[in-house]
């Protein structure tokens, strides 16, 4: 059975049938449903809405409305969507948040104001959608504007879109400076038209196409008819996890350019090409799970030639070095600030860059965390006194969080996307913990001790061996996880490398060093790693690691304590 595709207004039928299997994608309001709304729309006027000429809070629509209310163009402080709200009467600008209440719908997919002017919305804060529906932006031909299929409408959000348990979220041709997070929700594991979604026209679905997202795009636990994310520019990481979709053509998450990491796991169907005519995602960080580099799917489905879901960006990676006094040195990446000159209670113990390179965090030994860069605000300080000093920090691969590790094996999760998976804080350790590394799929972390012991936490980690109980020439000072295999490397003070389910690509073991090694970082492709010495010397091993410079020939005020890739 084939189900045609409808636009937001007039029906745009699709005759796309593969091997007798129907395809269902990107529905909108049916023509009949829109026609039924024309008269109520003209009568709605500005009911329940503040004056467009006086900035202030506005409420658009009322709970239980079956007819839409038009929000007049103008400036507002905040907007509350209580019923069905159309942005079709000019440009709406808010200095604060837009809140879509449970069961309500914000429809901003009109290009004109009914005359010679344009319509759209610019939100100075966040858009919060709680069990409601959000339609933002429209474009020809992917998701045509209701009033004129030949025009486009581009909306902007200076903050983030937060959609817990939303019925459906459709975002096209828009710019979101912050994050887009859709958690749970959907219309259930079916493709039955739902009266509460876009006036009963289509089955419930969610879709993100042709957007610029400054932060992270994360869609998890969604159960609905169809989901896709195509041709987006994402400044952070993208996560598509634990989605259940009734249409076998769903999970078309393709042709995205991602500055951070791409994490895909637990989806049914798995991420695929379907009939999207898309191409592989280009990822500057690493790909994991269903979107890992090397994973292929038929293109087009179900019987086309295998094609990779994701490919690594060809741009060379730069890196930052952090010194004990909070100084930061950048090579091949922009300098975003430092704590040099700041009075510290304890020396800096480590650094972690935000996936996508929008910032980095420096962790002080007492649990204080310093944020440099616009995207580095999700990691906060450890509250209360510590039994042991902080010795390491790891950024959440999906963004919006980090973990701090104490020398006693304690782990402190920070941010909305860094769950606690356990710690060695209650164990009697032979030697102190010296580092922490996050699992590629954001579902665990490993701790390394100075005797080479390894402790695994979370479903995304596995124990592949350690140097615990074996004689070492020098103590272990750090570790890194291999995003390709899930294995890990340990690095010793003399530059010796111990590889466990990860390729050995070389070491400085046995080579005289000016200063001892203090840490390491893995290339996102899994075919390289970097070692950093306390004088800022950099040693790159493998085809995936590229030397971009060092401070090895400089006189430093304080020693380097760690590095992170940009």
Coordinates of C-alpha atoms in Angstrom, one line a residue:
X1 CA 0.0 0.0 0.0
X2 CA 1.3 3.4 -0.9
X3 CA 0.6 6.5 1.2
X4 CA 1.1 9.8 -0.6
X5 CA 2.8 12.8 0.8
X6 CA 0.8 15.9 1.6
X7 CA 2.3 19.4 2.0
X8 CA 1.3 21.7 4.8
X9 CA -1.4 23.0 2.5
X10 CA -2.5 21.5 -0.9
X11 CA -1.8 17.8 -1.2
X12 CA 1.4 16.9 -3.0
X13 CA 1.0 13.3 -3.9
X14 CA 4.0 11.0 -4.2
X15 CA 4.1 8.1 -6.4
X16 CA 7.1 6.6 -4.8
X17 CA 6.7 2.8 -4.4
X18 CA 9.6 0.5 -4.1
X19 CA 9.2 -3.2 -4.6
X20 CA 5.5 -2.9 -3.7
X21 CA 6.3 -1.3 -0.4
X22 CA 4.7 2.0 0.5
X23 CA 6.6 5.0 1.5
X24 CA 5.5 7.6 4.0
X25 CA 7.4 10.9 4.6
X26 CA 6.8 14.5 5.6
X27 CA 3.1 14.9 5.8
X28 CA 1.2 18.1 6.5
X29 CA -2.3 19.4 6.9
X30 CA -4.6 18.0 4.3
X31 CA -6.3 20.3 1.9
X32 CA -9.7 19.5 3.4
X33 CA -8.5 20.3 6.9
X34 CA -7.0 23.7 5.8
X35 CA -10.2 24.6 3.8
X36 CA -12.2 24.0 6.9
X37 CA -10.1 26.4 8.8
X38 CA -10.3 29.4 6.4
X39 CA -13.5 30.9 7.8
X40 CA -12.5 30.5 11.5
X41 CA -9.1 32.0 10.8
X42 CA -10.6 35.2 9.4
X43 CA -12.9 35.5 12.4
X44 CA -10.1 34.8 15.0
X45 CA -8.4 38.1 14.5
X46 CA -6.3 38.9 17.5
X47 CA -8.4 37.2 20.1
X48 CA -6.4 36.5 23.3
X49 CA -3.3 38.4 22.0
X50 CA -1.6 41.4 23.3
X51 CA -1.3 44.5 21.2
X52 CA 1.3 44.1 18.5
X53 CA 2.5 47.7 19.0
X54 CA 3.1 47.4 22.8
X55 CA 5.9 45.0 23.8
X56 CA 4.6 42.7 26.5
X57 CA 3.6 39.1 27.1
X58 CA 1.2 37.6 24.7
X59 CA -1.1 34.5 24.7
X60 CA -2.1 33.1 21.4
X61 CA -5.2 30.9 21.3
X62 CA -7.0 29.1 24.2
X63 CA -6.9 25.6 25.5
X64 CA -9.3 23.3 23.7
X65 CA -9.6 25.6 20.6
X66 CA -10.3 23.8 17.4
X67 CA -9.9 26.9 15.3
X68 CA -6.6 28.8 14.9
X69 CA -5.7 32.2 16.3
X70 CA -3.4 34.5 14.3
X71 CA -0.7 36.3 16.3
X72 CA -0.3 39.8 14.9
X73 CA 3.1 40.8 13.7
X74 CA 5.1 42.9 16.2
X75 CA 7.3 42.8 19.2
X76 CA 6.6 40.8 22.4
X77 CA 8.5 39.9 25.5
X78 CA 7.2 36.3 25.7
X79 CA 4.5 34.3 23.9
X80 CA 2.4 31.5 25.4
X81 CA 0.7 29.3 22.9
X82 CA -2.4 27.9 24.6
X83 CA -4.3 26.7 21.5
X84 CA -3.7 26.6 17.8
X85 CA -1.5 29.6 16.9
X86 CA -0.7 30.7 13.3
X87 CA 2.2 33.0 12.5
X88 CA 0.6 34.3 9.3
X89 CA 0.1 38.0 9.9
X90 CA 3.5 39.6 9.8
X91 CA 6.9 39.2 11.5
X92 CA 6.7 38.3 15.1
X93 CA 9.7 39.1 17.3
X94 CA 10.1 38.1 21.0
X95 CA 12.8 39.1 23.4
X96 CA 12.2 36.1 25.6
X97 CA 10.8 32.6 25.4
X98 CA 7.9 31.0 23.4
X99 CA 6.1 28.3 25.4
X100 CA 3.8 25.8 23.6
X101 CA 1.5 24.4 26.3
X102 CA 0.4 20.8 26.5
X103 CA -1.8 20.0 23.5
X104 CA -1.2 23.3 21.8
X105 CA 0.2 23.9 18.3
X106 CA 2.5 26.7 17.0
X107 CA 2.4 26.8 13.2
X108 CA 5.0 29.2 11.7
X109 CA 5.0 27.9 8.1
X110 CA 3.6 30.9 6.2
X111 CA 5.6 33.1 3.9
X112 CA 3.3 36.2 3.7
X113 CA 1.0 38.2 5.8
X114 CA -1.8 37.9 3.4
X115 CA -0.6 40.9 1.4
X116 CA 2.7 42.2 0.3
X117 CA 4.5 41.7 3.6
X118 CA 6.2 38.6 5.0
X119 CA 5.5 36.4 8.0
X120 CA 7.8 34.5 10.3
X121 CA 9.0 34.4 13.9
X122 CA 12.3 35.5 15.6
X123 CA 12.6 34.2 19.1
X124 CA 15.1 35.9 21.4
X125 CA 15.0 33.1 24.0
X126 CA 14.0 29.5 23.8
X127 CA 11.1 27.6 22.4
X128 CA 9.7 25.1 24.9
X129 CA 7.2 22.5 23.6
X130 CA 5.6 20.2 26.2
X131 CA 3.4 17.5 24.6
X132 CA 2.4 20.0 21.9
X133 CA 3.2 20.5 18.3
X134 CA 5.8 22.9 16.7
X135 CA 6.1 23.7 13.0
X136 CA 8.9 26.1 12.3
X137 CA 9.8 27.4 8.8
X138 CA 8.9 26.2 5.3
X139 CA 10.7 25.8 2.0
X140 CA 10.1 24.8 -1.6
X141 CA 10.0 22.0 -2.5
X142 CA 10.7 20.0 0.7
X143 CA 8.0 21.5 3.0
X144 CA 6.0 24.1 1.1
X145 CA 4.6 27.2 2.8
X146 CA 0.8 27.0 3.4
X147 CA 0.0 30.3 1.7
X148 CA 2.5 30.2 -1.3
X149 CA 4.3 27.0 -2.4
X150 CA 6.8 29.0 -4.4
X151 CA 8.1 31.0 -1.5
X152 CA 10.2 30.2 1.6
X153 CA 10.1 31.3 5.2
X154 CA 13.1 31.2 7.5
X155 CA 12.6 31.5 11.2
X156 CA 15.2 32.1 13.9
X157 CA 15.7 31.1 17.6
X158 CA 18.5 32.7 19.5
X159 CA 18.2 30.1 22.3
X160 CA 17.3 26.5 22.1
X161 CA 14.3 24.3 21.3
X162 CA 13.4 22.0 24.1
X163 CA 10.7 19.5 23.3
X164 CA 10.1 16.9 26.1
X165 CA 7.3 14.5 25.1
X166 CA 6.2 16.7 22.1
X167 CA 3.6 15.3 19.8
X168 CA 5.5 16.4 16.7
X169 CA 8.3 18.8 15.8
X170 CA 8.8 19.9 12.2
X171 CA 11.7 22.4 11.6
X172 CA 12.7 23.5 8.2
X173 CA 14.9 26.3 6.7
X174 CA 15.5 27.8 10.2
X175 CA 18.4 28.9 12.3
X176 CA 18.7 27.8 16.0
X177 CA 21.7 29.3 17.8
X178 CA 21.5 26.9 20.7
X179 CA 20.5 23.2 21.0
X180 CA 17.6 21.2 19.7
X181 CA 16.5 18.5 22.1
X182 CA 13.5 16.3 21.4
X183 CA 13.0 13.7 24.2
X184 CA 10.3 11.0 24.1
X185 CA 6.9 11.8 22.7
X186 CA 5.5 11.2 19.3
X187 CA 2.2 9.7 18.2
X188 CA 3.0 6.1 19.0
X189 CA 4.2 3.2 16.9
X190 CA 1.6 3.7 14.1
X191 CA 0.9 5.8 11.0
X192 CA -2.7 6.6 11.8
X193 CA -3.9 10.2 11.3
X194 CA -4.2 11.8 14.7
X195 CA -6.8 14.5 15.3
X196 CA -4.5 16.4 17.7
X197 CA -1.7 16.7 15.2
X198 CA -2.1 19.4 12.6
X199 CA -5.9 19.2 12.7
X200 CA -6.1 15.5 12.0
X201 CA -4.5 15.6 8.5
X202 CA -1.5 13.4 8.7
X203 CA 0.0 10.7 10.9
X204 CA 2.3 12.1 13.6
X205 CA 6.0 12.6 12.7
X206 CA 9.0 14.7 13.4
X207 CA 11.5 16.1 10.9
X208 CA 14.5 18.5 10.7
X209 CA 15.6 19.7 7.3
X210 CA 17.9 22.4 5.9
X211 CA 18.5 24.1 9.3
X212 CA 21.6 25.7 10.8
X213 CA 21.9 24.5 14.4
X214 CA 24.7 26.2 16.4
X215 CA 24.7 23.6 19.2
X216 CA 23.6 20.0 19.4
X217 CA 20.7 18.1 17.8
X218 CA 19.5 15.3 20.0
X219 CA 16.4 13.2 19.4
X220 CA 16.0 10.3 21.8
X221 CA 13.2 7.9 22.8
X222 CA 10.8 9.2 20.1
X223 CA 8.0 6.8 19.1
X224 CA 6.1 7.9 16.0
X225 CA 5.3 7.2 12.4
X226 CA 8.3 8.8 10.6
X227 CA 11.5 10.7 11.6
X228 CA 14.2 12.3 9.5
X229 CA 17.1 14.7 9.8
X230 CA 18.5 15.8 6.4
X231 CA 20.9 18.5 5.1
X232 CA 21.4 20.3 8.5
X233 CA 24.5 22.2 9.5
X234 CA 25.2 21.2 13.1
X235 CA 27.8 23.0 15.2
X236 CA 27.9 20.5 18.0
X237 CA 27.0 16.8 18.0
X238 CA 24.0 14.9 16.7
X239 CA 22.4 12.1 18.6
X240 CA 19.6 9.8 17.3
X241 CA 18.9 7.1 19.8
X242 CA 16.2 4.7 20.9
X243 CA 13.6 5.8 18.3
X244 CA 10.8 3.5 17.3
X245 CA 9.1 4.3 14.0
X246 CA 6.2 2.6 12.3
X247 CA 7.2 3.5 8.7
X248 CA 10.0 1.2 7.4
X249 CA 11.3 4.2 5.5
X250 CA 12.0 6.2 8.6
X251 CA 15.4 7.1 10.2
X252 CA 16.6 8.9 7.1
X253 CA 19.3 10.9 9.0
X254 CA 21.6 11.9 6.1
X255 CA 23.5 14.7 4.3
X256 CA 24.1 16.5 7.5
X257 CA 27.4 18.3 8.2
X258 CA 28.3 17.8 11.8
X259 CA 31.1 19.7 13.6
X260 CA 31.0 17.4 16.6
X261 CA 30.2 13.7 16.9
X262 CA 27.3 11.6 15.4
X263 CA 25.9 9.1 17.8
X264 CA 23.2 6.6 16.6
X265 CA 21.9 3.6 18.6
X266 CA 18.9 1.6 19.4
X267 CA 16.7 2.9 16.5
X268 CA 14.1 0.8 14.7
X269 CA 14.5 0.9 11.8
X270 CA 18.2 1.7 12.1
X271 CA 19.6 4.8 10.4
X272 CA 19.2 4.2 6.6
X273 CA 19.1 5.8 3.2
X274 CA 15.5 4.9 2.4
X275 CA 14.3 6.9 -0.6
X276 CA 15.7 10.2 0.5
X277 CA 18.3 10.5 -2.3
X278 CA 20.6 11.6 0.5
X279 CA 24.3 11.3 0.9
X280 CA 26.6 10.3 3.7
X281 CA 26.8 12.6 6.8
X282 CA 30.1 14.5 7.0
X283 CA 31.4 14.4 10.6
X284 CA 34.3 16.3 12.0
X285 CA 34.3 14.3 15.2
X286 CA 33.6 10.6 15.3
X287 CA 30.7 8.4 14.2
X288 CA 29.3 5.8 16.6
X289 CA 26.9 2.9 16.5
X290 CA 24.6 2.8 13.5
X291 CA 26.4 5.9 12.1
X292 CA 30.0 4.8 12.7
X293 CA 32.5 5.3 10.0
X294 CA 32.5 2.1 7.9
X295 CA 28.8 1.3 8.5
X296 CA 27.0 1.0 5.2
X297 CA 23.4 0.7 4.1
X298 CA 21.7 0.1 0.7
X299 CA 21.4 3.3 -1.3
X300 CA 18.6 3.5 -2.3
X301 CA 16.9 1.0 0.0
X302 CA 16.2 -1.8 0.0
X303 CA 18.5 -3.2 -2.6
X304 CA 20.9 -0.5 -3.8
X305 CA 24.7 -0.7 -3.5
X306 CA 26.1 -0.3 0.0
X307 CA 27.0 3.3 0.8
X308 CA 28.5 4.7 4.1
X309 CA 26.1 6.4 6.5
X310 CA 28.9 8.7 7.6
X311 CA 32.3 9.8 6.4
X312 CA 35.0 11.8 8.3
X313 CA 35.6 15.4 7.4
X314 CA 38.8 15.9 5.5
X315 CA 39.7 19.0 7.5
X316 CA 42.7 18.6 9.8
X317 CA 42.1 18.6 13.5
X318 CA 43.7 21.2 15.7
X319 CA 44.1 21.0 19.5
X320 CA 44.4 23.0 22.6
X321 CA 46.9 22.5 25.5
X322 CA 46.1 23.5 29.0
X323 CA 48.7 24.5 31.7
X324 CA 48.5 24.2 35.4
X325 CA 48.0 27.9 35.8
X326 CA 45.0 27.9 33.4
X327 CA 46.9 29.1 30.4
X328 CA 45.7 27.7 27.1
X329 CA 47.7 27.3 23.9
X330 CA 45.8 26.7 20.6
X331 CA 47.2 25.1 17.4
X332 CA 45.0 24.9 14.3
X333 CA 41.9 25.9 16.3
X334 CA 40.8 29.3 17.6
X335 CA 41.8 30.6 21.0
X336 CA 38.7 31.0 23.1
X337 CA 40.1 32.3 26.3
X338 CA 42.1 31.1 29.4
X339 CA 42.4 31.4 33.1
X340 CA 45.9 32.7 32.9
X341 CA 46.3 35.5 35.5
X342 CA 43.4 34.1 37.5
X343 CA 44.1 33.3 41.1
X344 CA 43.5 29.5 41.4
X345 CA 42.8 27.6 44.6
X346 CA 44.5 24.5 43.1
X347 CA 46.3 23.9 39.8
X348 CA 44.3 23.0 36.7
X349 CA 44.1 19.2 36.5
X350 CA 42.8 18.7 32.9
X351 CA 40.8 20.1 30.0
X352 CA 38.0 18.8 27.8
X353 CA 36.9 20.5 24.5
X354 CA 33.2 20.7 23.7
X355 CA 32.3 18.4 20.7
X356 CA 32.3 20.7 17.7
X357 CA 35.0 23.0 19.1
X358 CA 32.7 25.7 20.4
X359 CA 34.5 25.9 23.7
X360 CA 36.5 24.0 26.4
X361 CA 36.4 23.4 30.1
X362 CA 39.3 23.5 32.5
X363 CA 39.0 21.5 35.7
X364 CA 40.7 22.7 38.8
X365 CA 41.9 20.2 41.4
X366 CA 39.3 21.3 43.9
X367 CA 36.4 20.7 41.5
X368 CA 36.1 24.2 40.1
X369 CA 35.3 24.2 36.4
X370 CA 36.1 27.2 34.1
X371 CA 34.2 27.6 30.8
X372 CA 35.8 29.3 27.9
X373 CA 33.8 29.7 24.7
X374 CA 30.1 30.1 24.0
X375 CA 29.3 26.3 24.1
X376 CA 31.2 25.5 27.3
X377 CA 28.5 26.4 29.9
X378 CA 27.1 22.9 30.7
X379 CA 29.8 21.8 33.1
X380 CA 29.4 23.2 36.5
X381 CA 31.5 23.1 39.7
X382 CA 31.5 20.2 42.2
X383 CA 29.5 21.3 45.2
X384 CA 30.9 20.6 48.6
X385 CA 34.4 19.5 49.8
X386 CA 36.2 16.7 48.1
X387 CA 37.8 13.7 49.7
X388 CA 40.4 13.5 46.9
X389 CA 41.6 16.0 44.2
X390 CA 40.1 16.1 40.7
X391 CA 42.5 14.5 38.3
X392 CA 40.6 14.5 35.0
X393 CA 37.7 15.7 33.0
X394 CA 35.9 14.2 30.0
X395 CA 33.3 15.9 27.8
X396 CA 30.0 14.1 27.0
X397 CA 30.3 13.0 23.3
X398 CA 26.8 14.1 22.6
X399 CA 27.4 17.5 24.2
X400 CA 25.7 19.3 27.1
X401 CA 27.7 17.7 29.9
X402 CA 31.0 16.4 31.3
X403 CA 32.4 14.0 33.9
X404 CA 35.0 14.9 36.5
X405 CA 37.2 12.1 38.1
X406 CA 38.8 12.2 41.5
X407 CA 42.1 10.5 42.4
X408 CA 40.1 8.1 44.6
X409 CA 38.0 6.9 41.7
X410 CA 35.1 9.3 42.4
X411 CA 33.1 10.4 39.3
X412 CA 31.0 13.6 39.3
X413 CA 28.5 14.0 36.4
X414 CA 27.8 17.6 35.3
X415 CA 25.2 18.8 32.8
X416 CA 22.0 17.4 31.3
X417 CA 23.6 14.8 29.1
X418 CA 26.2 13.2 31.4
X419 CA 24.5 10.5 33.4
X420 CA 26.2 8.9 36.4
X421 CA 27.1 5.2 35.6
X422 CA 29.1 4.4 38.7
X423 CA 32.5 5.0 40.2
X424 CA 35.4 3.4 42.0
X425 CA 35.0 5.8 44.9
X426 CA 34.0 3.0 47.3
X427 CA 36.8 0.7 46.3
X428 CA 40.2 0.2 47.9
X429 CA 42.6 1.2 45.1
X430 CA 46.2 0.0 44.8
X431 CA 47.1 3.3 43.1
X432 CA 45.2 6.5 42.5
X433 CA 43.1 7.2 39.4
X434 CA 44.8 9.5 36.9
X435 CA 42.3 9.9 34.1
X436 CA 38.8 9.4 32.7
X437 CA 37.6 8.8 29.1
X438 CA 34.0 8.8 27.8
X439 CA 32.5 6.0 25.8
X440 CA 31.8 7.0 22.1
X441 CA 28.0 6.6 22.4
X442 CA 27.7 8.7 25.5
X443 CA 26.7 5.6 27.5
X444 CA 29.7 5.1 29.8
X445 CA 33.2 6.0 30.8
X446 CA 36.5 4.3 31.8
X447 CA 38.9 5.2 34.6
X448 CA 42.6 4.5 34.5
X449 CA 44.9 4.2 37.6
X450 CA 48.6 5.0 37.7
X451 CA 49.4 1.3 38.0
X452 CA 47.5 0.7 34.7
X453 CA 44.3 -0.6 36.3
X454 CA 41.2 0.1 34.3
X455 CA 37.6 0.4 35.6
X456 CA 34.6 0.4 33.3
X457 CA 31.2 1.9 33.9
X458 CA 28.1 1.9 31.6
X459 CA 26.8 -0.3 28.9
X460 CA 29.0 1.4 26.3
X461 CA 32.3 0.3 27.9
X462 CA 33.9 -3.1 28.1
X463 CA 37.0 -4.5 29.9
X464 CA 39.7 -5.5 27.4
X465 CA 42.6 -5.8 29.8
X466 CA 44.9 -3.6 31.9
X467 CA 48.4 -3.3 33.2
X468 CA 47.2 -3.7 36.8
X469 CA 49.6 -6.0 38.7
X470 CA 52.2 -5.9 36.0
X471 CA 55.6 -4.2 36.3
X472 CA 55.8 -0.7 34.7
X473 CA 58.9 1.3 33.9
X474 CA 56.9 4.4 34.6
X475 CA 53.4 5.0 36.0
X476 CA 50.4 5.5 33.7
X477 CA 49.4 9.1 33.4
X478 CA 46.4 9.0 31.1
X479 CA 44.1 7.1 28.7
X480 CA 42.0 7.5 25.6
X481 CA 39.2 5.4 24.1
X482 CA 39.3 4.3 20.5
X483 CA 36.0 5.5 18.9
X484 CA 36.4 2.8 16.2
X485 CA 36.6 -0.3 18.4
X486 CA 35.6 0.8 21.8
X487 CA 39.0 -0.3 23.1
X488 CA 41.5 2.0 24.8
X489 CA 45.0 3.1 25.1
X490 CA 47.0 3.8 28.2
X491 CA 50.0 6.1 28.2
X492 CA 52.9 6.0 30.7
X493 CA 55.0 8.9 31.9
X494 CA 57.9 7.8 29.6
X495 CA 55.6 7.8 26.6
X496 CA 55.0 4.0 26.5
X497 CA 51.7 3.0 25.0
X498 CA 49.6 0.0 26.1
X499 CA 46.8 -0.9 23.6
X500 CA 43.8 -3.0 24.5
X501 CA 41.4 -3.8 21.6
X502 CA 42.9 -0.8 19.9
X503 CA 45.7 -0.6 17.3
X504 CA 49.2 0.1 18.5
X505 CA 50.5 2.9 16.3
X506 CA 53.7 3.8 18.0
X507 CA 55.1 5.2 21.2
X508 CA 57.9 7.3 22.8
X509 CA 58.8 4.4 25.2
X510 CA 62.6 4.1 25.3
X511 CA 63.1 7.5 23.6
X512 CA 64.7 10.2 25.7
X513 CA 62.2 13.0 26.5
X514 CA 62.9 16.6 27.5
X515 CA 59.9 16.4 29.8
X516 CA 57.6 13.6 30.9
X517 CA 54.3 12.8 29.1
X518 CA 51.2 14.0 31.0
X519 CA 48.3 12.9 28.7
X520 CA 47.0 11.8 25.4
X521 CA 44.1 12.3 23.0
X522 CA 42.7 10.0 20.3
X523 CA 42.0 10.9 16.7
X524 CA 38.2 10.7 15.9
X525 CA 38.8 8.1 13.1
X526 CA 40.5 5.7 15.5
X527 CA 43.7 5.6 13.4
X528 CA 45.9 7.9 15.4
X529 CA 46.6 9.4 18.8
X530 CA 48.6 12.3 20.3
X531 CA 50.8 12.4 23.3
X532 CA 51.5 15.7 25.2
X533 CA 54.5 16.3 27.5
X534 CA 54.6 18.8 30.4
X535 CA 56.6 21.3 28.3
X536 CA 53.8 21.2 25.6
X537 CA 55.7 18.9 23.3
X538 CA 53.4 17.0 21.0
X539 CA 54.0 13.5 19.5
X540 CA 51.5 12.4 16.8
X541 CA 51.2 8.7 15.8
X542 CA 49.1 7.1 13.1
X543 CA 47.6 8.5 9.8
X544 CA 44.7 10.1 11.7
X545 CA 46.9 12.3 13.9
X546 CA 48.4 15.5 12.5
X547 CA 51.1 17.6 14.1
X548 CA 49.9 21.3 14.2
X549 CA 52.5 22.8 16.5
X550 CA 53.6 22.7 20.1
X551 CA 55.0 24.8 23.0
X552 CA 58.0 22.5 23.3
X553 CA 60.4 25.3 22.4
X554 CA 58.8 27.9 24.7
X555 CA 59.5 28.8 28.3
X556 CA 56.2 28.2 30.2
X557 CA 55.2 29.8 33.4
X558 CA 53.6 26.5 34.5
X559 CA 53.7 23.0 33.0
X560 CA 51.2 21.7 30.6
X561 CA 48.7 19.2 32.2
X562 CA 46.6 18.0 29.3
X563 CA 45.3 18.5 25.8
X564 CA 42.0 18.2 23.8
X565 CA 41.2 18.0 20.1
X566 CA 39.2 20.8 18.4

